[in-house]
Amino acid sequence: MKKILGLAVLGFLLACAGTLRKASEARVMEPCSVACAPALSQTLADKSFPSETASSRKIPTSPPAPAAKGGDLPATSAKDDNLSSPSPIKTHRHDLGELAQVPYVRRTEEVARFQSLMQHAQAEKLHERPMSEILQALAEQLLGAEYTPGLLDKSNTETLVVSLTQFDCVLFVETVLAMARGVAVRDYSYDSFVSRIADLRYRNGKLNGYCSRLHYFSDWIFDNEKRGTVANITRALGGVPLNKTLNFMSRHKSSYPQMASDDATYQCIVGAEARLDGLRVDYIPQSQIRRAYAQLQPGDIVAIATEIEGLDVTHTGLVYRSPDGSTGLIHASPSGAVKISPDLETYVGKVESSTGILLARPADPRALNP
C-alpha cells in the first residue's frame, strides 16, 4: 500500500511539474517591438518550436556572390581592448553614411565575442556568398542567446546599446544585419560594426536623443530604405494597406519614463508620430503569408503586424530557410532565447493580436562598390 501511495504521489508531482512547465512556456510576455516594450503584454505560444543548435544546421547552397572589388575595405581584426569609458566613433566608409560621433562603452567580453564571430565568418569565407546566406549563417551563430526585453531603455539618457549575448527582437535583427553588412565588404572591425548599429537604429543614422530612435518599425523600414540599407518588399509580394494611425507611444506616455519625465521628449515623439500620418504602411495578411514563401529569401526581415490600436508591429525576426526548403523564422523569442520557429505562417498565427507581416530585404553593400 505504501508503495502504491508513493507511486501515486510521484505521478502527481510529475504531472504538476509538466503543467507548470507548459504554463511557463506559454506565459504572457512583453512584446519586443521598439515602440511598445513597457506598455503591452503579448502571448507567444511557440512551445512547439524548440530551439535548435547552429551545429545541426546547414545553409542551403547557392551560387557564390561576386567577390568584392577594389574600393572595399581590406580585412582587419578588431583589437581586444580592455573595458574603457565611452568611446566616440566615426564612420569612414561611404556605405555607412555620415555619422556623428557616437558614444558607447567598449566591453572586453563583447569585443571578444565579436572577434570570434568574425573569425568564423572569415574561416567560412562568408564574404563570397550571397547576402541572404551571410545573414542566415551569422544569425545561426546567435542561436540560444538570451532574450532580454527593454535593453535599449535601461537608461534615461539615450546611449548606443550593443550586445552580442542578450537581445530583444529588434536588437537581434539590427545586430545580424550590421554584422552581415560588414562581412560582405570584408570589414571585420568592431568599431565599424558599432557604427552600423547606430546607422540602422536612428533617424538618418544619427543618434540625437531618445526621439531620434526609430521607435515604430514601419518607420525603421522607411528610414533605412531611404538610405539604401533595405528594400520594402511587402507591396510587391501582395501587401495591402494597414490603414492605421500610429500614436501608441504618445497615448501611453506614462509607460515610457523618457517621455513621462521630459515634456520636450514627449512633444518630439508627438511630432514624429504626426509625420508618419502620410506614410503608407502595407502588410501581408496572415492568411496570405504562405503564398509568399517562394519569393522570400533567407535573412529577409519580418515584422509582425498587430491589430492593437495605434501600433504597427509587435515582433520582428528574419526569414529562415531550412535544409528541407521549409520557411521559418529565426528570432529573439520572448519565450527566452534566440531560436528557430520552423514555419513562419504558423508562428505568426500564434502571436496574440497579430494580423500579418511586413517584409524588408537587406541590401547588399557590395553593390555600392562596383
XYZ file of C-alpha atoms in Angstrom:
370
model
C 0.000 0.000 0.000
C 2.813 2.417 0.907
C 4.476 1.625 -2.386
C 1.262 2.356 -4.299
C 0.754 5.628 -2.424
C 4.338 6.607 -3.091
C 3.938 5.989 -6.815
C 0.714 7.990 -6.829
C 2.397 10.938 -5.131
C 5.295 10.743 -7.571
C 2.909 10.687 -10.510
C 1.060 13.714 -9.129
C 4.286 15.659 -8.684
C 5.433 14.827 -12.219
C 2.072 15.896 -13.612
C 2.277 19.195 -11.715
C 5.794 19.796 -12.974
C 4.637 19.230 -16.553
C 1.729 21.605 -16.088
C 3.966 24.303 -14.641
C 6.452 23.861 -17.446
C 3.750 24.247 -20.098
C 2.351 27.265 -18.312
C 5.758 28.931 -18.237
C 6.290 28.231 -21.935
C 3.013 29.931 -22.815
C 3.380 32.706 -20.283
C 2.390 36.272 -21.059
C 5.438 38.274 -22.043
C 6.362 41.729 -23.134
C 6.400 42.287 -26.871
C 9.724 43.414 -28.241
C 8.729 45.868 -30.898
C 10.757 49.047 -30.394
C 7.738 51.164 -29.627
C 5.822 49.066 -27.196
C 8.003 47.178 -24.739
C 6.926 48.892 -21.500
C 3.244 49.210 -22.242
C 1.861 45.906 -23.523
C 1.823 42.197 -22.877
C 1.865 39.512 -25.536
C 1.394 35.756 -25.597
C 3.734 33.881 -27.903
C 2.598 30.286 -27.764
C 5.622 28.805 -29.511
C 6.202 25.939 -27.104
C 6.052 23.535 -30.038
C 9.079 25.246 -31.599
C 12.158 24.199 -29.589
C 15.483 25.932 -30.046
C 17.856 24.275 -32.481
C 21.612 24.464 -32.382
C 23.586 26.057 -35.172
C 25.797 22.992 -35.382
C 22.825 20.912 -36.562
C 22.055 23.290 -39.419
C 23.459 23.521 -42.921
C 22.978 26.594 -45.051
C 21.345 25.803 -48.401
C 23.914 26.160 -51.119
C 23.549 28.619 -53.971
C 25.948 30.210 -56.452
C 28.540 32.359 -54.678
C 28.287 36.112 -54.908
C 30.874 38.021 -56.924
C 33.976 38.777 -54.915
C 34.153 42.285 -53.510
C 36.176 44.557 -55.765
C 38.586 47.388 -55.314
C 37.344 50.112 -53.022
C 36.233 47.664 -50.355
C 37.913 47.908 -47.014
C 40.513 45.132 -46.621
C 40.040 42.556 -43.895
C 41.067 43.715 -40.455
C 40.904 42.337 -36.940
C 39.267 44.148 -34.048
C 41.530 44.726 -31.079
C 40.637 43.062 -27.816
C 40.788 46.253 -25.806
C 40.059 46.410 -22.110
C 36.822 47.854 -20.817
C 37.038 51.581 -21.167
C 34.955 54.683 -20.829
C 32.589 55.593 -23.661
C 34.479 55.778 -26.941
C 33.470 58.142 -29.745
C 33.471 56.544 -33.176
C 33.129 57.985 -36.634
C 32.477 56.066 -39.815
C 34.985 56.189 -42.626
C 33.065 54.065 -45.155
C 30.738 55.659 -47.684
C 28.276 52.734 -47.359
C 27.748 53.747 -43.711
C 26.693 57.294 -44.451
C 27.780 60.333 -42.474
C 27.528 59.529 -38.770
C 28.219 61.917 -35.943
C 30.465 60.755 -33.141
C 28.571 58.119 -31.165
C 29.396 57.390 -27.520
C 29.373 53.749 -26.491
C 31.014 51.576 -23.870
C 33.571 49.170 -25.290
C 33.282 45.956 -23.265
C 36.018 43.349 -23.433
C 33.603 40.420 -23.482
C 31.575 41.919 -26.312
C 34.680 42.606 -28.392
C 35.900 39.049 -27.781
C 32.552 37.621 -28.851
C 32.582 39.795 -31.964
C 36.109 38.639 -32.836
C 35.009 35.027 -32.520
C 32.077 35.600 -34.853
C 34.271 37.371 -37.388
C 36.880 34.604 -37.250
C 34.117 32.138 -38.063
C 32.952 34.348 -40.932
C 36.457 34.518 -42.378
C 37.060 30.782 -41.970
C 33.817 30.047 -43.811
C 34.585 32.698 -46.459
C 31.150 34.167 -45.942
C 32.089 37.286 -47.917
C 31.998 35.140 -51.082
C 28.363 34.142 -50.514
C 25.115 35.918 -51.427
C 23.860 38.394 -48.839
C 20.996 36.076 -47.893
C 23.387 33.292 -46.922
C 25.636 35.652 -44.962
C 22.651 36.811 -42.927
C 21.432 33.304 -42.158
C 24.885 31.995 -41.291
C 25.514 34.818 -38.818
C 22.035 34.556 -37.314
C 22.631 30.857 -36.661
C 25.719 31.709 -34.632
C 23.473 33.543 -32.148
C 21.094 30.632 -31.509
C 20.496 30.125 -27.793
C 21.477 33.675 -26.803
C 19.301 35.105 -24.058
C 16.178 37.109 -24.814
C 16.079 40.215 -22.602
C 13.320 42.809 -23.050
C 13.873 46.535 -22.672
C 17.629 46.522 -23.246
C 17.546 49.877 -25.018
C 15.553 51.590 -22.279
C 17.536 50.887 -19.126
C 18.941 54.423 -19.056
C 17.036 57.703 -19.122
C 19.813 59.076 -21.327
C 19.840 57.677 -24.854
C 23.063 55.757 -25.402
C 24.089 53.293 -28.074
C 23.347 49.810 -26.720
C 25.301 46.998 -28.357
C 25.085 43.369 -27.259
C 26.127 40.038 -28.722
C 24.919 37.917 -25.799
C 21.465 39.338 -24.980
C 18.796 40.514 -27.402
C 15.297 41.767 -27.782
C 13.756 41.075 -31.181
C 14.750 44.348 -32.872
C 18.264 44.360 -31.414
C 18.712 40.843 -32.841
C 17.704 41.988 -36.331
C 19.924 45.075 -36.156
C 22.901 43.062 -34.889
C 22.716 40.399 -37.582
C 22.241 42.996 -40.324
C 25.114 45.180 -39.063
C 27.472 42.197 -38.920
C 26.400 40.930 -42.345
C 26.958 44.310 -43.992
C 30.491 44.369 -42.614
C 31.288 40.775 -43.569
C 30.011 41.321 -47.125
C 32.661 44.001 -47.710
C 35.322 42.242 -45.595
C 35.227 44.884 -42.887
C 35.722 42.967 -39.629
C 36.285 45.993 -37.398
C 34.294 46.200 -34.174
C 34.098 49.991 -34.417
C 32.592 49.742 -37.911
C 30.075 47.207 -36.602
C 29.030 49.624 -33.857
C 28.720 52.410 -36.441
C 26.422 50.230 -38.500
C 24.210 49.548 -35.472
C 23.778 53.295 -34.951
C 23.147 53.801 -38.656
C 20.276 51.296 -38.548
C 18.696 52.388 -35.267
C 18.460 56.174 -35.554
C 16.761 58.546 -37.952
C 19.167 59.422 -40.770
C 21.764 57.326 -38.945
C 22.317 59.972 -36.262
C 21.895 59.469 -32.520
C 20.396 62.663 -31.149
C 18.452 61.704 -28.052
C 15.559 59.349 -27.399
C 13.367 60.880 -30.098
C 15.935 60.141 -32.805
C 15.462 56.390 -32.337
C 13.191 54.757 -34.927
C 10.608 53.501 -32.441
C 7.928 52.325 -34.885
C 9.231 49.512 -37.042
C 7.427 50.672 -40.170
C 9.339 53.944 -39.702
C 12.535 51.902 -39.216
C 11.930 50.262 -42.587
C 11.080 53.560 -44.291
C 14.133 55.405 -42.952
C 16.545 52.585 -43.762
C 15.064 52.135 -47.235
C 15.533 55.848 -47.877
C 19.243 55.390 -47.166
C 19.580 52.212 -49.247
C 20.051 49.742 -46.399
C 16.882 47.717 -47.009
C 14.102 47.499 -49.583
C 10.460 47.275 -48.505
C 9.144 44.286 -50.479
C 5.754 43.982 -48.774
C 3.634 45.565 -51.505
C 5.463 43.659 -54.264
C 4.587 40.373 -52.537
C 0.881 41.124 -52.281
C 0.750 43.559 -49.386
C -2.314 45.695 -48.734
C -2.588 48.976 -46.782
C -2.532 48.661 -42.993
C -4.567 51.878 -42.635
C -3.598 52.750 -39.068
C -2.749 55.921 -37.197
C 0.487 55.344 -35.301
C 0.198 57.065 -31.921
C 0.603 54.295 -29.373
C 3.556 55.905 -27.628
C 2.001 59.333 -27.133
C -1.234 57.725 -25.945
C 0.703 55.753 -23.326
C 3.066 58.491 -22.208
C 3.240 57.305 -18.594
C 4.579 53.912 -19.715
C 7.706 55.491 -21.179
C 9.948 57.051 -18.491
C 11.825 59.113 -21.072
C 8.600 60.864 -22.067
C 6.912 60.871 -18.685
C 9.788 62.834 -17.160
C 10.549 65.154 -20.080
C 7.816 67.074 -21.872
C 10.182 68.137 -24.660
C 10.829 64.484 -25.486
C 7.102 63.780 -25.374
C 6.364 66.639 -27.770
C 9.118 65.407 -30.067
C 7.522 61.933 -30.175
C 4.120 63.503 -30.880
C 5.684 65.361 -33.798
C 7.373 62.214 -35.100
C 4.052 60.366 -34.982
C 2.340 63.204 -36.835
C 4.901 62.936 -39.638
C 4.015 59.251 -40.001
C 0.426 60.133 -40.960
C 1.423 60.354 -44.605
C 3.452 57.144 -44.583
C 1.818 54.252 -46.428
C 2.289 51.043 -44.474
C 1.457 47.771 -46.221
C 1.226 44.310 -44.741
C 0.595 40.779 -45.992
C -2.497 39.378 -44.248
C -1.864 36.321 -42.130
C -3.823 34.002 -44.419
C -1.665 35.036 -47.397
C 1.787 34.576 -45.865
C 2.370 31.055 -47.174
C 1.749 32.216 -50.743
C 4.817 34.465 -50.477
C 7.207 31.688 -49.383
C 8.638 31.040 -52.855
C 9.629 34.696 -53.201
C 11.242 35.050 -49.775
C 14.968 34.787 -49.166
C 16.859 33.797 -46.019
C 17.569 36.910 -43.978
C 14.552 38.874 -45.191
C 13.315 40.990 -42.295
C 9.910 40.007 -40.909
C 7.833 42.362 -38.758
C 4.593 41.001 -37.294
C 1.710 43.438 -37.733
C -0.830 43.873 -34.950
C -4.448 44.890 -34.527
C -3.539 46.833 -31.369
C -4.740 50.403 -31.741
C -2.042 52.928 -32.573
C 0.675 50.322 -33.127
C 2.117 48.768 -36.272
C 4.326 45.878 -35.157
C 4.875 43.767 -32.029
C 7.671 41.365 -33.025
C 10.478 41.016 -35.560
C 12.836 38.365 -36.878
C 14.480 37.033 -40.037
C 13.280 34.538 -42.612
C 14.959 31.168 -42.066
C 15.297 28.621 -44.871
C 15.766 25.075 -43.561
C 17.742 22.404 -45.441
C 14.452 20.762 -46.442
C 13.344 24.031 -48.052
C 10.770 24.977 -45.416
C 10.376 28.639 -44.470
C 10.579 29.601 -40.816
C 11.610 32.475 -38.573
C 14.856 32.922 -36.645
C 14.312 35.465 -33.904
C 14.939 36.540 -30.331
C 11.840 34.920 -28.920
C 10.035 36.200 -25.813
C 9.941 32.530 -24.772
C 13.521 33.083 -23.641
C 16.183 32.806 -26.332
C 17.184 33.201 -29.944
C 15.548 30.271 -31.709
C 14.115 28.957 -34.953
C 10.367 28.651 -35.367
C 10.091 26.199 -38.275
C 7.038 27.586 -40.077
C 6.578 31.333 -40.484
C 2.824 31.477 -41.059
C 2.132 29.081 -38.181
C 4.241 31.136 -35.825
C 2.621 34.424 -36.815
C -0.770 32.850 -36.164
C 0.268 32.100 -32.595
C 1.230 35.698 -31.798
C -1.555 37.414 -29.901
C -3.340 40.187 -31.864
C -1.285 39.517 -34.994
C -2.778 40.329 -38.384
C 0.061 39.567 -40.816
C 3.600 40.657 -41.653
C 5.679 43.466 -43.108
C 8.745 42.441 -45.123
C 12.029 44.170 -45.939
C 15.010 42.790 -47.840
C 18.507 43.818 -46.718
C 20.520 45.438 -49.486
C 23.912 44.028 -50.459
C 26.515 46.737 -49.701
C 28.800 45.244 -52.331
C 26.511 46.826 -54.915
C 27.805 50.216 -53.725
C 31.331 49.285 -54.779
C 31.012 48.105 -58.408
